[in-house]
Amino acid sequence: MPIHHTGDKNAADQAAVDMMRKVLNEIQMDGIVVIGEGEKDEAPMLYCGEQIGDGSPPRVDIAVDPLDGTTLTAQGRSGAIAVIALAERGCMYNPGPCYYMEKLAVGPDVDPRRISLDFTVAHNLEAIANCLGKPVG
């Protein structure tokens, strides 16, 4: 059932969670969600402490956001992303029971030392553009 253009952001989020869980559970790994999207009793979200993968090595920590931009997706607009990050078990920061975390991600062509959540948006955009050899805007 298509969920874009329906205005139902919960259905969009549910579809993203279901597909991400399905795909991650097919991967050869013993994963634990350390940064997730809901608590265990609010299943079916990918919750902190949930085991993901087929249970075989490597042992990894996982951070997920199945759909950042649920409203955008439900309205049929662009700009939504899905996020998955993996690290060797015990290496990923585990924020505990916090509810929101500011994030900043860039591609491999951007020097991560040139950007920061402490910098202004304008500074970060200029730094990213410089790394990519492109103008802002």
XYZ file of N, CA and C in Angstrom:
411
model
N 0.840 -1.180 0.000
C 0.000 0.000 0.000
C 0.883 1.240 0.000
N 0.745 2.134 -0.953
C 1.546 3.352 -0.974
C 1.198 4.250 0.212
N 2.211 4.824 0.821
C 1.958 5.683 1.975
C 2.275 7.144 1.680
N 2.917 7.418 0.539
C 3.193 8.816 0.237
C 1.912 9.477 -0.274
N 1.790 10.747 -0.061
C 0.622 11.548 -0.444
C -0.617 11.226 0.386
N -0.508 10.422 1.421
C -1.690 10.097 2.225
C -1.833 11.047 3.406
N -0.743 11.700 3.783
C -0.762 12.567 4.956
C -0.607 11.803 6.255
N -0.464 10.485 6.185
C -0.364 9.653 7.387
C 1.102 9.409 7.731
N 1.673 10.285 8.572
C 3.096 10.153 8.902
C 3.372 8.913 9.742
N 2.405 8.458 10.521
C 2.610 7.234 11.303
C 2.730 6.015 10.393
N 1.941 5.986 9.327
C 2.036 4.883 8.378
C 3.370 4.926 7.645
N 3.836 6.122 7.322
C 5.138 6.263 6.659
C 6.245 5.759 7.568
N 6.196 6.146 8.837
C 7.209 5.708 9.797
C 7.148 4.196 9.987
N 5.953 3.652 10.086
C 5.790 2.208 10.276
C 6.370 1.431 9.099
N 6.108 1.899 7.884
C 6.627 1.230 6.692
C 8.151 1.246 6.690
N 8.740 2.375 7.075
C 10.201 2.481 7.113
C 10.789 1.565 8.176
N 10.185 1.533 9.348
C 10.656 0.663 10.427
C 10.565 -0.799 10.010
N 9.449 -1.186 9.446
C 9.260 -2.587 9.039
C 10.308 -3.010 8.016
N 10.571 -2.163 7.027
C 11.532 -2.524 5.994
C 12.960 -2.520 6.535
N 13.291 -1.530 7.381
C 14.644 -1.495 7.934
C 14.896 -2.717 8.805
N 13.932 -3.091 9.630
C 14.087 -4.274 10.473
C 14.267 -5.523 9.609
N 13.463 -5.660 8.569
C 13.551 -6.827 7.678
C 14.936 -6.925 7.053
N 15.429 -5.827 6.514
C 16.728 -5.829 5.845
C 17.859 -6.068 6.851
N 17.844 -5.382 7.977
C 18.912 -5.546 8.969
C 18.955 -6.970 9.521
N 17.810 -7.596 9.676
C 17.786 -8.963 10.211
C 18.317 -9.993 9.225
N 18.491 -9.623 7.964
C 19.052 -10.530 6.955
C 20.571 -10.411 6.853
N 21.154 -9.457 7.568
C 22.596 -9.210 7.474
C 23.352 -10.087 8.472
N 24.520 -10.586 8.041
C 25.375 -11.393 8.908
C 26.026 -10.474 9.941
N 25.423 -10.417 11.124
C 25.940 -9.608 12.226
C 25.167 -9.940 13.491
N 25.810 -9.654 14.613
C 25.187 -9.752 15.922
C 25.069 -8.316 16.412
N 23.971 -7.672 16.061
C 23.818 -6.247 16.333
C 22.899 -5.945 17.492
N 23.222 -4.862 18.175
C 22.386 -4.332 19.257
C 22.103 -2.865 18.925
N 20.826 -2.471 18.941
C 20.467 -1.071 18.721
C 20.816 -0.294 19.984
N 21.717 0.683 19.863
C 22.070 1.532 21.012
C 21.460 2.921 20.883
N 21.148 3.317 19.670
C 20.417 4.563 19.449
C 19.273 4.192 18.517
N 18.070 4.178 19.076
C 16.927 3.704 18.324
C 15.805 4.703 18.293
N 14.624 4.194 18.066
C 13.510 5.059 17.794
C 12.309 4.777 18.666
N 12.407 4.252 19.763
C 11.243 3.967 20.587
C 11.646 3.000 21.668
N 10.809 2.864 22.608
C 11.087 1.950 23.706
C 10.487 0.587 23.417
N 10.982 -0.400 24.117
C 10.585 -1.786 23.871
C 9.071 -1.972 23.942
N 8.410 -1.310 24.883
C 6.971 -1.496 25.014
C 6.175 -0.702 23.979
N 6.868 0.069 23.139
C 6.202 0.787 22.066
C 6.482 0.114 20.725
N 6.786 -1.192 20.757
C 7.065 -1.927 19.522
C 5.955 -1.634 18.520
N 6.233 -1.644 17.272
C 7.339 -2.258 16.566
C 8.487 -1.324 16.210
N 8.686 -0.219 16.899
C 9.829 0.638 16.607
C 11.124 -0.124 16.863
N 12.206 0.319 16.240
C 13.528 -0.266 16.500
C 14.010 0.350 17.808
N 13.905 -0.382 18.884
C 14.129 0.151 20.220
C 15.550 -0.126 20.717
N 15.999 0.700 21.648
C 17.315 0.518 22.255
C 17.359 -0.831 22.961
N 18.409 -1.593 22.680
C 18.564 -2.923 23.247
C 18.067 -4.033 22.336
N 17.375 -3.682 21.262
C 16.872 -4.695 20.337
C 18.032 -5.372 19.616
N 17.947 -6.688 19.484
C 18.960 -7.442 18.746
C 18.570 -7.469 17.275
N 19.549 -7.188 16.429
C 19.345 -7.104 14.987
C 20.410 -7.954 14.306
N 20.062 -8.535 13.171
C 21.004 -9.360 12.421
C 20.692 -10.829 12.609
N 21.531 -11.660 11.974
C 21.289 -13.103 12.072
C 21.953 -13.731 13.289
N 22.628 -12.924 14.125
C 23.234 -13.420 15.358
C 24.662 -13.890 15.231
N 25.190 -13.885 14.021
C 26.573 -14.331 13.816
C 27.510 -13.114 13.834
N 28.822 -13.353 14.047
C 29.769 -12.235 14.029
C 29.727 -11.509 12.685
N 30.082 -10.237 12.702
C 30.703 -9.458 13.766
C 29.674 -8.917 14.753
N 30.154 -8.624 15.967
C 29.317 -8.011 16.996
C 29.396 -6.499 16.816
N 28.227 -5.852 16.647
C 28.205 -4.425 16.370
C 27.145 -3.704 17.182
N 27.382 -2.407 17.377
C 26.389 -1.485 17.907
C 25.769 -0.791 16.699
N 24.486 -0.466 16.801
C 23.782 0.133 15.675
C 23.003 1.360 16.148
N 23.061 2.417 15.353
C 22.202 3.589 15.530
C 21.296 3.654 14.311
N 20.016 3.868 14.532
C 19.073 3.892 13.417
C 18.091 5.053 13.539
N 17.688 5.533 12.404
C 16.528 6.408 12.277
C 15.884 6.006 10.953
N 14.900 5.109 11.004
C 14.336 4.563 9.778
C 13.766 5.609 8.821
N 13.239 6.689 9.360
C 12.695 7.726 8.490
C 12.751 9.066 9.209
N 13.733 9.867 8.853
C 13.813 11.227 9.352
C 13.159 12.094 8.295
N 11.931 12.476 8.545
C 11.133 13.216 7.580
C 9.820 12.512 7.306
N 9.172 12.044 8.368
C 7.922 11.304 8.200
C 6.844 12.167 7.545
N 6.736 13.411 7.970
C 5.720 14.290 7.392
C 6.022 14.565 5.924
N 7.300 14.804 5.609
C 7.683 15.023 4.210
C 7.237 13.844 3.344
N 7.526 12.632 3.827
C 7.175 11.432 3.072
C 5.669 11.298 2.925
N 4.954 11.486 4.021
C 3.497 11.343 3.987
C 2.850 12.353 3.039
N 3.500 13.506 2.885
C 2.974 14.529 1.981
C 3.516 14.403 0.565
N 4.333 13.381 0.313
C 4.879 13.170 -1.012
C 5.964 14.155 -1.395
N 6.599 14.758 -0.386
C 7.654 15.735 -0.644
C 9.021 15.069 -0.520
N 10.034 15.693 -1.070
C 11.389 15.161 -0.994
C 12.086 15.651 0.267
N 13.240 15.056 0.560
C 14.072 15.517 1.662
C 14.168 14.561 2.833
N 13.399 13.502 2.842
C 13.472 12.532 3.936
C 14.673 11.617 3.726
N 15.238 11.130 4.818
C 16.365 10.203 4.738
C 16.182 9.075 5.747
N 16.856 7.973 5.485
C 16.965 6.864 6.436
C 18.419 6.815 6.877
N 18.649 6.539 8.157
C 20.004 6.566 8.704
C 20.302 5.262 9.431
N 21.461 4.677 9.100
C 21.972 3.502 9.809
C 23.462 3.737 10.021
N 23.918 3.583 11.251
C 25.351 3.666 11.547
C 25.735 2.432 12.344
N 26.897 1.849 12.021
C 27.388 0.653 12.702
C 28.780 0.912 13.254
N 29.070 0.330 14.386
C 30.415 0.387 14.959
C 30.662 -0.919 15.704
N 31.932 -1.249 15.856
C 32.297 -2.432 16.628
C 31.643 -2.346 18.005
N 31.171 -3.489 18.515
C 30.469 -3.530 19.799
C 31.261 -2.799 20.883
N 30.572 -1.909 21.582
C 31.171 -1.154 22.674
C 31.822 0.147 22.255
N 31.879 0.422 20.954
C 32.560 1.629 20.471
C 31.616 2.805 20.218
N 30.326 2.554 20.126
C 29.387 3.627 19.819
C 28.861 4.250 21.106
N 28.762 5.553 21.090
C 28.197 6.270 22.234
C 26.766 5.804 22.469
N 26.469 5.435 23.693
C 25.128 5.031 24.071
C 24.534 6.136 24.936
N 23.594 6.914 24.400
C 23.087 8.072 25.142
C 22.103 7.734 26.250
N 21.754 6.466 26.390
C 20.777 6.098 27.411
C 19.382 6.544 27.009
N 18.537 6.816 27.990
C 17.138 7.107 27.682
C 16.868 8.564 27.301
N 17.666 9.136 26.426
C 17.362 10.496 25.975
C 16.344 10.412 24.842
N 15.665 11.493 24.587
C 14.591 11.458 23.606
C 14.950 12.071 22.268
N 15.941 12.936 22.225
C 16.323 13.543 20.961
C 17.797 13.870 21.004
N 18.435 13.721 19.875
C 19.852 14.022 19.784
C 20.080 14.791 18.498
N 20.793 15.901 18.585
C 21.152 16.627 17.380
C 22.234 15.851 16.654
N 22.123 15.798 15.321
C 23.062 15.033 14.516
C 23.521 15.883 13.343
N 24.730 15.618 12.897
C 25.275 16.277 11.721
C 26.096 15.239 10.977
N 25.708 14.941 9.752
C 26.400 13.918 8.973
C 26.817 14.496 7.630
N 27.991 14.095 7.173
C 28.502 14.524 5.874
C 29.114 13.322 5.168
N 29.329 13.474 3.877
C 29.932 12.413 3.093
C 31.438 12.372 3.263
N 32.067 11.394 2.629
C 33.508 11.164 2.808
C 34.397 12.264 2.223
N 33.861 13.120 1.358
C 34.675 14.189 0.771
C 34.739 15.438 1.644
N 34.059 15.412 2.778
C 34.048 16.564 3.681
C 34.883 16.246 4.913
N 35.823 17.140 5.218
C 36.673 16.991 6.395
C 35.822 17.235 7.647
N 35.585 16.214 8.473
C 34.705 16.386 9.633
C 35.233 17.393 10.659
N 36.506 17.729 10.592
C 37.052 18.728 11.521
C 36.605 20.141 11.160
N 36.043 20.314 9.970
C 35.639 21.645 9.507
C 34.191 21.979 9.838
N 33.452 21.012 10.380
C 32.050 21.234 10.719
C 31.803 20.867 12.170
N 30.743 21.419 12.725
C 30.402 21.116 14.115
C 28.995 21.604 14.410
N 28.330 20.938 15.329
C 27.035 21.424 15.801
C 27.191 22.737 16.556
N 28.416 23.031 16.990
C 28.675 24.290 17.693
C 28.810 25.469 16.734
N 29.017 25.198 15.439
C 29.141 26.250 14.442
C 27.748 26.631 13.932
N 27.669 27.801 13.301
C 26.402 28.220 12.716
C 26.113 27.386 11.473
N 24.860 27.368 11.076
C 24.474 26.660 9.850
C 25.230 27.253 8.666
N 25.316 28.587 8.618
C 26.016 29.254 7.507
C 27.482 28.814 7.450
N 28.138 28.737 8.607
C 29.539 28.299 8.643
C 29.667 26.870 8.116
N 28.801 25.976 8.605
C 28.862 24.579 8.172
C 28.606 24.442 6.680
N 27.624 25.161 6.157
C 27.351 25.091 4.717
C 28.538 25.578 3.895
N 29.161 26.661 4.338
C 30.330 27.188 3.635
C 31.486 26.188 3.689
N 31.713 25.581 4.838
C 32.790 24.597 4.985
C 32.542 23.380 4.098
N 31.316 22.904 4.074
C 30.974 21.754 3.230
C 31.159 22.108 1.757
N 30.663 23.261 1.368
C 30.801 23.707 -0.027
C 32.270 23.815 -0.416
N 33.092 24.368 0.466
C 34.533 24.490 0.181
C 35.176 23.120 0.003
N 34.835 22.179 0.865
C 35.400 20.830 0.748
C 35.007 20.164 -0.570
N 33.809 20.480 -1.035
C 33.302 19.865 -2.263
C 33.626 20.676 -3.510
N 34.226 21.868 -3.296
C 34.559 22.731 -4.439
C 33.320 23.266 -5.147
N 32.282 23.547 -4.382
C 31.012 24.032 -4.956
C 30.571 25.286 -4.221
N 29.769 26.106 -4.877
C 29.231 27.285 -4.199
C 28.052 26.906 -3.282
N 27.807 27.727 -2.288
C 26.608 27.553 -1.461
C 25.440 28.140 -2.234
N 24.363 27.373 -2.305
C 23.176 27.904 -2.955
C 22.919 27.442 -4.271
